Amino acid sequence: MNYISIKVNGVLFERAISSDMRLIDFLREEIKLKGTKEGCSEGECGACTVILDGKCVNSCLIYAAALDGSEVLTIEGLKKEEIHPIQRAFIEAGAVQCGYCIPGMIMSAKALLDYNIDATEEEIRKGISGNLCRCTGYEKIVSGVMLAQKYIKEGNFNG
Amino acid sequence: MEKIKIIIEKGGGDMSIKDIYNPKSLKEAESIGNYLYKNYKTFAYIGGGTDVMIKINNNSMPVDYLINLRGIPELKKVKSIKEHIFIGSMNTFSDLQNIKDIEKFGAVCDCIDTMGSPQIRNIATIGGNLINAAPSADSIPALMVHHASLKISSLNRQRTVKCTDYYKYYEDNKLKKEEILTDIILTKFNGVSGFYKLGKRNSLAIARISCAVYFEVQSLKIQRFKIALGACGKLPYRVYEVENILNGKNIDSLYSDEVLEALQNSVMDKLKNRSTMPFKKEAVVGVYKHACERALNRLGEKS
């Protein structure tokens, strides 16, 4: 057993967990945040991407017991009074088909735009290069991220 | 001597990992490892975990205990002492991008940029990549051509091994159970370097074959030429035959028939009857040329 204190979407969780529990298991099974999806379990698809201490990571490749004192942001943590500009942009750009890759894709986009709001198209493609999508062919996802840049710069959102 | 209290709690149920320790100092980590080792417990040190976790999950690395090194400040430090840079082994690939003077090590910059994915680069550590010793490990060829050394520590001793020798004499040099790779030592030279890997895609690509080169140019003559290949055998290796041909030769000999033939012979010798040999024997030429072009571009930037 390991005892951890971890902040998820701004809420502090103090739990005793089994040592081999991965972060994705902690999120989905322990605190019932089902938005983060499991794809490959090997860090190859990016469906499980969350933001850990400000950086995008594969939650399937991290033991929760190693994260005492850390902060995690999941897809559920993006929305405040209204949906996040990235979520709005993805919808408007038609970037969502089956939707399974989208939570991870959005978290990678958020991490990228938090780091560099002026990312070029090439940098956007590189920033989401760890997220696989079998549906869209990526073009509308890239358009969605570029639209999100515009919305974030306009600044008229809460949260 | 400081006493370090070690508590081992047995977990309930059928867990693959009984406990994960999160030491806050190198001494604490070494003490825990020493205790587990002496008490015949199966354990492993873990950095980012991107390799270890997969091995544990597919039962190819049966361990009961893990010692997490990520929270140890000493293993994240970066120090410049004269012409040397000491890079703590727990620096992630993303951390490496922000190290002052890292741009002097072009091959290392190239491999940082292409390793894994953004998510993997934020977790995977340079130390983990080296100690996992995969044939296709991106950092090993790049560090080999830069004369990198590995500083290894345990409770009872410290040792420093040249990166090239660590993998050349791997069975003798590889990390003992209770040892920790603490630092990677780079030395600033005046030359240029480049790294290139061939993968099945642009990102999240395990190298099918990779190449790193380093050289200096004086009066149009190549000096101190170094070349290392990855994913061409059990472990990455230096190709001394090519180095011996090129040192002292004119810069326009980089792609001579003699050099390319020696390169291909090296691959054939390493891979022998493996099914990938015919492909890699041809591919190594292109990969080598790309690595050289990256180094030559840096030469152009310098002058």
Coordinates of C-alpha atoms in Angstrom, one line a residue:
Chain A
M1 CA 0.0 0.0 0.0
N2 CA 1.1 3.6 -0.6
Y3 CA -0.4 6.7 0.8
I4 CA -0.6 9.6 -1.6
S5 CA -1.8 13.1 -1.5
I6 CA -2.6 14.3 -5.0
K7 CA -4.5 17.2 -6.4
V8 CA -6.8 16.5 -9.4
N9 CA -8.5 19.3 -11.1
G10 CA -7.9 21.5 -8.1
V11 CA -9.4 19.0 -5.6
L12 CA -7.0 17.3 -3.1
F13 CA -7.3 13.5 -2.7
E14 CA -5.6 11.7 0.1
R15 CA -5.8 8.0 -0.4
A16 CA -4.2 4.6 0.5
I17 CA -3.8 2.9 -2.9
S18 CA -2.3 -0.4 -4.1
S19 CA 1.3 0.1 -5.2
D20 CA 0.8 -1.0 -8.7
M21 CA -2.1 1.3 -9.4
R22 CA -1.4 3.4 -12.5
L23 CA -2.4 7.0 -12.7
I24 CA -5.1 6.2 -15.2
D25 CA -6.5 3.6 -12.9
F26 CA -6.5 6.1 -10.0
L27 CA -8.4 8.6 -12.2
R28 CA -11.0 6.2 -13.6
E29 CA -11.5 3.7 -10.9
E30 CA -10.5 5.4 -7.6
I31 CA -11.9 8.9 -8.1
K32 CA -14.4 8.0 -11.0
L33 CA -13.2 10.5 -13.6
K34 CA -13.9 8.5 -16.7
G35 CA -13.0 11.2 -19.2
T36 CA -9.4 10.0 -19.6
K37 CA -9.5 7.0 -21.9
E38 CA -7.2 3.9 -22.1
G39 CA -6.1 2.9 -25.6
C40 CA -2.9 0.9 -25.8
S41 CA -1.6 0.7 -22.2
E42 CA 1.9 1.3 -23.5
G43 CA 2.2 5.0 -24.1
E44 CA 1.9 4.6 -27.9
C45 CA -1.5 6.1 -28.6
G46 CA -1.9 9.1 -26.3
A47 CA -5.6 8.5 -25.5
C48 CA -4.7 8.6 -21.8
T49 CA -3.0 12.0 -21.9
V50 CA -3.4 14.2 -18.9
I51 CA -1.4 17.2 -17.7
L52 CA 0.9 16.4 -14.7
D53 CA 2.6 19.3 -13.0
G54 CA 2.1 21.4 -16.1
K55 CA 3.3 18.8 -18.7
C56 CA 1.4 16.4 -20.8
V57 CA 2.0 12.7 -20.0
N58 CA 0.6 9.3 -20.7
S59 CA -1.3 8.3 -17.5
C60 CA -1.0 4.7 -18.4
L61 CA 2.8 4.8 -17.9
I62 CA 2.9 6.3 -14.4
Y63 CA 2.4 4.7 -11.0
A64 CA 0.1 6.8 -8.9
A65 CA 2.2 5.9 -5.9
A66 CA 5.1 7.9 -7.3
L67 CA 2.9 11.1 -7.5
D68 CA 2.6 12.2 -3.9
G69 CA 2.3 16.0 -3.9
S70 CA 1.6 16.3 -7.7
E71 CA -1.1 18.1 -9.5
V72 CA -3.1 16.6 -12.3
L73 CA -5.4 18.2 -14.8
T74 CA -7.8 15.9 -16.7
I75 CA -10.4 16.7 -19.4
E76 CA -13.0 17.1 -16.7
G77 CA -11.0 20.0 -15.2
L78 CA -11.1 22.2 -18.3
K79 CA -14.7 23.3 -18.2
K80 CA -15.5 26.1 -15.7
E81 CA -18.7 28.0 -16.2
E82 CA -18.6 27.2 -19.9
I83 CA -16.6 24.8 -22.0
H84 CA -13.0 25.6 -22.6
P85 CA -12.1 27.4 -25.9
I86 CA -10.2 24.3 -27.1
Q87 CA -13.3 22.2 -26.6
R88 CA -15.4 24.8 -28.3
A89 CA -12.9 25.0 -31.2
F90 CA -12.8 21.3 -31.7
I91 CA -16.6 21.1 -31.9
E92 CA -16.8 24.0 -34.4
A93 CA -13.9 22.8 -36.5
G94 CA -15.5 19.3 -36.9
A95 CA -12.5 17.7 -35.2
V96 CA -14.5 15.1 -33.4
Q97 CA -15.7 11.8 -35.0
C98 CA -15.9 8.8 -32.6
G99 CA -14.5 11.0 -29.9
Y100 CA -12.2 8.4 -28.2
C101 CA -8.9 10.2 -28.9
I102 CA -10.3 13.6 -28.1
P103 CA -9.8 13.9 -24.4
G104 CA -6.1 13.1 -24.9
M105 CA -5.8 15.2 -28.0
I106 CA -7.3 18.2 -26.2
M107 CA -5.0 17.8 -23.2
S108 CA -2.0 17.7 -25.5
A109 CA -3.3 20.8 -27.2
K110 CA -3.8 22.6 -23.9
A111 CA -0.3 21.7 -22.7
L112 CA 1.1 23.0 -26.0
L113 CA -0.9 26.3 -26.0
D114 CA -0.2 26.9 -22.4
Y115 CA 3.5 26.7 -23.3
N116 CA 3.3 28.6 -26.5
I117 CA 0.1 30.3 -27.5
D118 CA 1.7 31.3 -30.8
A119 CA 2.6 27.8 -31.9
T120 CA 2.9 27.5 -35.7
E121 CA 1.1 24.8 -37.6
E122 CA 4.3 22.7 -37.6
E123 CA 4.6 23.1 -33.9
I124 CA 1.0 22.2 -33.4
R125 CA 1.4 19.0 -35.5
K126 CA 4.5 18.2 -33.4
G127 CA 2.7 19.0 -30.2
I128 CA -0.1 16.4 -30.9
S129 CA 2.3 13.9 -32.5
G130 CA 1.9 11.6 -29.5
N131 CA -1.9 11.3 -30.0
L132 CA -3.2 8.9 -32.6
C133 CA -6.6 9.3 -34.3
R134 CA -8.0 6.6 -36.6
C135 CA -11.0 8.6 -37.7
T136 CA -10.2 12.2 -38.8
G137 CA -6.8 12.2 -40.7
Y138 CA -5.8 15.0 -38.3
E139 CA -6.5 17.9 -40.6
K140 CA -9.6 19.1 -38.7
I141 CA -7.9 18.5 -35.4
V142 CA -5.1 20.8 -36.4
S143 CA -7.6 23.3 -37.6
G144 CA -9.4 23.0 -34.3
V145 CA -6.2 23.8 -32.4
M146 CA -5.5 26.8 -34.6
L147 CA -9.1 28.0 -34.0
A148 CA -8.6 27.5 -30.2
Q149 CA -5.5 29.8 -30.5
K150 CA -7.8 32.5 -31.9
Y151 CA -10.4 32.0 -29.2
I152 CA -7.8 32.0 -26.3
K153 CA -6.2 35.1 -27.6
E154 CA -9.5 36.8 -27.9
G155 CA -9.8 36.0 -24.2
N156 CA -13.6 36.1 -23.9
F157 CA -14.1 33.0 -21.8
N158 CA -14.4 32.2 -18.1
G159 CA -11.8 29.8 -16.7
Chain B
M1 CA 25.7 8.2 10.8
E2 CA 22.2 9.2 9.9
K3 CA 19.7 6.4 10.5
I4 CA 17.2 5.8 7.8
K5 CA 14.1 4.0 8.9
I6 CA 12.9 1.5 6.3
I7 CA 9.4 0.2 6.5
I8 CA 8.2 -2.6 4.3
E9 CA 4.5 -3.1 4.3
K10 CA 3.0 -6.2 2.7
G11 CA 0.2 -5.3 0.5
G12 CA -3.0 -7.2 0.5
G13 CA -4.2 -9.3 -2.4
D14 CA -2.5 -10.4 -5.5
M15 CA -0.5 -7.3 -6.5
S16 CA 2.4 -7.4 -8.9
I17 CA 4.2 -4.6 -6.9
K18 CA 4.2 -4.8 -3.2
D19 CA 5.5 -1.4 -2.5
I20 CA 7.0 1.7 -4.2
Y21 CA 9.5 3.8 -2.2
N22 CA 9.9 7.5 -2.9
P23 CA 13.3 8.4 -1.4
K24 CA 14.2 12.1 -1.2
S25 CA 18.0 11.7 -1.4
L26 CA 20.5 9.5 -3.2
K27 CA 21.7 8.2 0.2
E28 CA 18.2 7.1 1.1
A29 CA 17.7 5.4 -2.2
E30 CA 21.0 3.6 -1.9
S31 CA 20.2 2.5 1.6
I32 CA 16.8 1.1 0.6
G33 CA 18.3 -0.7 -2.3
N34 CA 21.1 -2.1 -0.1
Y35 CA 18.5 -3.3 2.4
L36 CA 16.3 -5.0 -0.2
Y37 CA 19.3 -6.5 -1.9
K38 CA 20.7 -8.0 1.3
N39 CA 17.3 -9.4 2.2
Y40 CA 16.9 -11.1 -1.1
K41 CA 14.0 -9.0 -2.2
T42 CA 13.4 -8.5 -5.9
F43 CA 13.5 -4.8 -6.7
A44 CA 14.3 -2.3 -9.4
Y45 CA 15.1 1.4 -9.5
I46 CA 12.6 3.3 -11.6
G47 CA 13.1 6.7 -13.4
G48 CA 10.3 7.8 -15.7
G49 CA 9.1 4.2 -15.8
T50 CA 8.2 4.2 -19.5
D51 CA 10.3 1.1 -20.1
V52 CA 10.1 -0.5 -16.7
M53 CA 6.3 -0.4 -16.4
I54 CA 5.8 -2.1 -19.7
K55 CA 8.2 -4.8 -18.8
I56 CA 6.4 -5.3 -15.4
N57 CA 3.0 -5.4 -17.1
N58 CA 4.1 -8.1 -19.6
N59 CA 5.8 -10.1 -16.9
S60 CA 9.3 -9.8 -18.4
M61 CA 10.5 -8.0 -15.3
P62 CA 9.3 -9.7 -12.1
V63 CA 9.9 -7.4 -9.2
D64 CA 8.2 -7.0 -5.9
Y65 CA 9.5 -3.5 -5.0
L66 CA 10.3 -0.3 -6.9
I67 CA 12.4 2.6 -5.8
N68 CA 11.3 5.7 -7.5
L69 CA 14.3 8.0 -8.2
R70 CA 12.3 10.9 -9.8
G71 CA 11.9 12.9 -6.6
I72 CA 15.7 13.0 -5.8
P73 CA 17.0 16.6 -6.3
E74 CA 20.6 15.5 -6.6
L75 CA 19.7 13.3 -9.6
K76 CA 18.1 16.3 -11.4
K77 CA 21.1 18.7 -11.0
V78 CA 23.0 20.0 -14.0
K79 CA 26.5 21.3 -13.3
S80 CA 29.1 22.9 -15.6
I81 CA 32.7 22.4 -14.4
K82 CA 35.3 23.8 -16.8
E83 CA 34.7 21.9 -20.1
H84 CA 32.5 19.2 -18.6
I85 CA 28.7 19.2 -18.1
F86 CA 27.3 16.8 -15.4
I87 CA 23.7 15.9 -16.2
G88 CA 21.7 14.3 -13.5
S89 CA 20.3 11.0 -14.6
M90 CA 16.7 11.8 -13.7
N91 CA 16.5 14.7 -16.1
T92 CA 13.7 14.0 -18.6
F93 CA 14.3 14.4 -22.3
S94 CA 12.2 17.6 -22.1
D95 CA 14.5 18.8 -19.3
L96 CA 17.5 18.2 -21.5
Q97 CA 16.2 20.6 -24.1
N98 CA 16.6 23.5 -21.6
I99 CA 20.1 22.7 -20.5
K100 CA 22.5 25.6 -21.1
D101 CA 25.1 24.8 -23.8
I102 CA 23.2 21.6 -24.9
E103 CA 23.2 23.0 -28.4
K104 CA 27.0 22.3 -28.5
F105 CA 26.0 18.6 -28.6
G106 CA 24.1 18.5 -31.9
A107 CA 23.6 14.8 -32.0
V108 CA 22.1 14.9 -28.5
C109 CA 19.8 17.7 -29.5
D110 CA 18.7 15.7 -32.6
C111 CA 17.9 12.6 -30.5
I112 CA 16.0 14.6 -27.8
D113 CA 13.9 16.1 -30.5
T114 CA 12.8 12.8 -32.1
M115 CA 12.7 10.5 -29.1
G116 CA 9.2 9.1 -28.4
S117 CA 6.5 11.7 -28.3
P118 CA 5.9 14.9 -26.3
Q119 CA 4.2 12.9 -23.5
I120 CA 7.1 10.3 -23.4
R121 CA 9.7 13.1 -23.5
N122 CA 8.1 14.6 -20.4
I123 CA 8.5 11.4 -18.4
A124 CA 11.3 9.4 -19.8
T125 CA 14.7 10.1 -18.2
I126 CA 18.1 10.1 -19.9
G127 CA 19.3 7.7 -17.2
G128 CA 16.5 5.2 -17.8
N129 CA 17.0 5.3 -21.5
L130 CA 20.7 4.4 -21.0
I131 CA 20.2 1.7 -18.4
N132 CA 17.4 0.0 -20.2
A133 CA 20.0 -0.6 -22.9
A134 CA 17.6 -1.2 -25.7
P135 CA 19.3 -1.9 -29.1
S136 CA 17.3 1.0 -30.5
A137 CA 17.8 3.4 -27.6
D138 CA 18.0 6.9 -29.1
S139 CA 20.4 8.5 -26.7
I140 CA 23.2 5.9 -26.7
P141 CA 24.7 6.5 -30.2
A142 CA 24.5 10.3 -29.6
L143 CA 26.3 10.1 -26.3
M144 CA 28.9 7.6 -27.6
V145 CA 30.2 10.0 -30.3
H146 CA 30.4 12.8 -27.7
H147 CA 32.7 10.7 -25.4
A148 CA 30.1 10.7 -22.7
S149 CA 30.9 9.0 -19.4
L150 CA 28.5 7.4 -17.0
K151 CA 28.9 8.0 -13.2
I152 CA 27.5 5.1 -11.2
S153 CA 27.1 5.0 -7.5
S154 CA 26.2 2.5 -4.7
L155 CA 26.4 2.7 -1.0
N156 CA 30.0 1.3 -1.0
R157 CA 31.6 2.6 -4.1
Q158 CA 31.5 4.9 -7.1
R159 CA 32.7 4.3 -10.6
T160 CA 32.9 6.1 -13.9
V161 CA 32.7 4.3 -17.2
K162 CA 33.0 5.6 -20.7
C163 CA 29.6 5.3 -22.5
T164 CA 31.3 3.4 -25.4
D165 CA 33.0 0.9 -23.0
Y166 CA 29.8 0.5 -20.9
Y167 CA 28.0 -1.0 -23.9
K168 CA 31.0 -2.6 -25.6
Y169 CA 31.8 -4.7 -22.5
Y170 CA 28.2 -4.7 -21.3
E171 CA 28.2 -7.9 -19.3
D172 CA 31.1 -6.7 -17.2
N173 CA 30.1 -3.1 -16.9
K174 CA 26.3 -3.2 -16.6
L175 CA 24.7 -1.8 -13.5
K176 CA 24.7 -4.1 -10.5
K177 CA 21.5 -4.6 -8.7
E178 CA 22.3 -2.1 -5.9
E179 CA 23.9 0.6 -8.2
I180 CA 22.4 3.8 -9.5
L181 CA 23.4 5.8 -12.6
T182 CA 23.7 9.3 -11.1
D183 CA 25.2 11.5 -13.8
I184 CA 26.0 11.6 -17.5
I185 CA 29.2 13.6 -18.1
L186 CA 29.6 15.4 -21.4
T187 CA 32.8 17.2 -22.5
K188 CA 32.7 20.2 -24.7
F189 CA 34.8 19.8 -27.8
N190 CA 35.1 22.1 -30.9
G191 CA 33.5 19.8 -33.4
V192 CA 30.0 19.3 -34.8
S193 CA 27.7 16.3 -34.6
G194 CA 24.4 14.9 -35.9
F195 CA 22.0 12.1 -35.2
Y196 CA 19.4 10.6 -37.5
K197 CA 17.1 7.7 -37.1
L198 CA 14.9 5.8 -39.5
G199 CA 11.5 4.9 -38.0
K200 CA 8.2 3.7 -39.4
R201 CA 6.7 7.1 -38.7
N202 CA 7.7 10.6 -37.7
S203 CA 6.8 10.3 -34.0
L204 CA 6.4 7.5 -31.5
A205 CA 8.9 5.7 -33.7
I206 CA 11.3 3.1 -32.4
A207 CA 14.4 3.3 -34.5
R208 CA 14.8 0.7 -37.2
I209 CA 18.3 2.0 -37.6
S210 CA 20.1 5.1 -36.2
C211 CA 23.4 6.8 -36.6
A212 CA 25.3 9.5 -34.8
V213 CA 28.5 11.2 -36.1
Y214 CA 30.9 13.7 -34.6
F215 CA 33.9 15.3 -36.3
E216 CA 36.1 18.4 -36.4
V217 CA 37.4 20.0 -39.5
Q218 CA 40.9 21.7 -39.7
S219 CA 42.2 23.0 -43.0
L220 CA 39.5 20.9 -44.8
K221 CA 40.7 17.7 -43.1
I222 CA 38.5 15.6 -40.9
Q223 CA 39.7 15.1 -37.3
R224 CA 38.4 13.1 -34.4
F225 CA 35.7 11.4 -36.5
K226 CA 33.4 9.3 -34.4
I227 CA 30.4 7.2 -35.6
A228 CA 28.0 5.1 -33.7
L229 CA 25.1 2.9 -35.0
G230 CA 22.0 1.9 -33.1
A231 CA 19.4 -0.8 -33.8
C232 CA 22.0 -2.8 -35.7
G233 CA 22.7 -5.6 -33.2
K234 CA 22.2 -6.3 -29.5
L235 CA 23.6 -2.9 -28.4
P236 CA 24.6 0.3 -30.1
Y237 CA 28.3 0.4 -31.1
R238 CA 31.1 2.5 -32.5
V239 CA 32.2 1.7 -36.1
Y240 CA 36.0 2.0 -35.7
E241 CA 36.6 0.8 -39.2
V242 CA 35.0 3.9 -40.6
E243 CA 36.6 6.1 -38.1
N244 CA 40.0 4.8 -39.0
I245 CA 39.4 5.4 -42.7
L246 CA 38.1 9.0 -42.3
N247 CA 40.4 10.5 -39.7
G248 CA 42.9 12.8 -41.5
K249 CA 41.1 12.6 -44.8
N250 CA 39.7 15.5 -46.8
I251 CA 36.1 16.5 -45.9
D252 CA 34.8 15.4 -49.3
S253 CA 35.7 11.8 -48.4
L254 CA 32.7 11.6 -46.0
Y255 CA 30.7 9.7 -48.6
S256 CA 33.5 7.9 -50.4
D257 CA 32.9 4.3 -51.7
E258 CA 35.5 3.1 -49.2
V259 CA 33.6 4.6 -46.3
L260 CA 30.2 3.4 -47.4
E261 CA 31.4 -0.1 -48.0
A262 CA 33.0 -0.3 -44.6
L263 CA 29.8 0.9 -43.1
Q264 CA 27.8 -1.7 -44.9
N265 CA 30.3 -4.4 -44.0
S266 CA 29.9 -3.5 -40.3
V267 CA 26.2 -3.9 -40.5
M268 CA 26.5 -7.3 -42.3
D269 CA 29.0 -8.5 -39.7
K270 CA 26.8 -7.5 -36.8
L271 CA 23.5 -8.8 -38.2
K272 CA 24.8 -11.8 -40.1
N273 CA 21.8 -14.0 -41.2
R274 CA 19.1 -12.0 -39.5
S275 CA 16.2 -11.2 -41.8
T276 CA 16.6 -7.5 -41.3
M277 CA 20.2 -7.5 -42.6
P278 CA 19.6 -6.9 -46.3
F279 CA 17.4 -3.9 -45.5
K280 CA 19.6 -2.4 -42.9
K281 CA 22.7 -2.9 -45.0
E282 CA 21.2 -0.5 -47.6
A283 CA 19.4 1.8 -45.1
V284 CA 22.5 2.5 -43.1
V285 CA 24.0 4.5 -46.0
G286 CA 21.0 6.9 -46.1
V287 CA 20.9 7.2 -42.3
Y288 CA 24.6 7.9 -42.2
K289 CA 24.4 10.6 -44.8
H290 CA 21.5 12.3 -43.0
A291 CA 23.5 12.3 -39.8
C292 CA 26.5 13.8 -41.6
E293 CA 24.3 16.5 -43.3
R294 CA 23.0 17.6 -39.9
A295 CA 26.5 17.9 -38.6
L296 CA 27.7 19.7 -41.8
N297 CA 24.8 22.2 -41.4
R298 CA 26.1 23.0 -37.9
L299 CA 29.6 23.4 -39.3
G300 CA 28.1 26.0 -41.7
E301 CA 26.4 27.8 -38.9
K302 CA 29.7 27.9 -36.9
S303 CA 31.8 29.5 -39.8

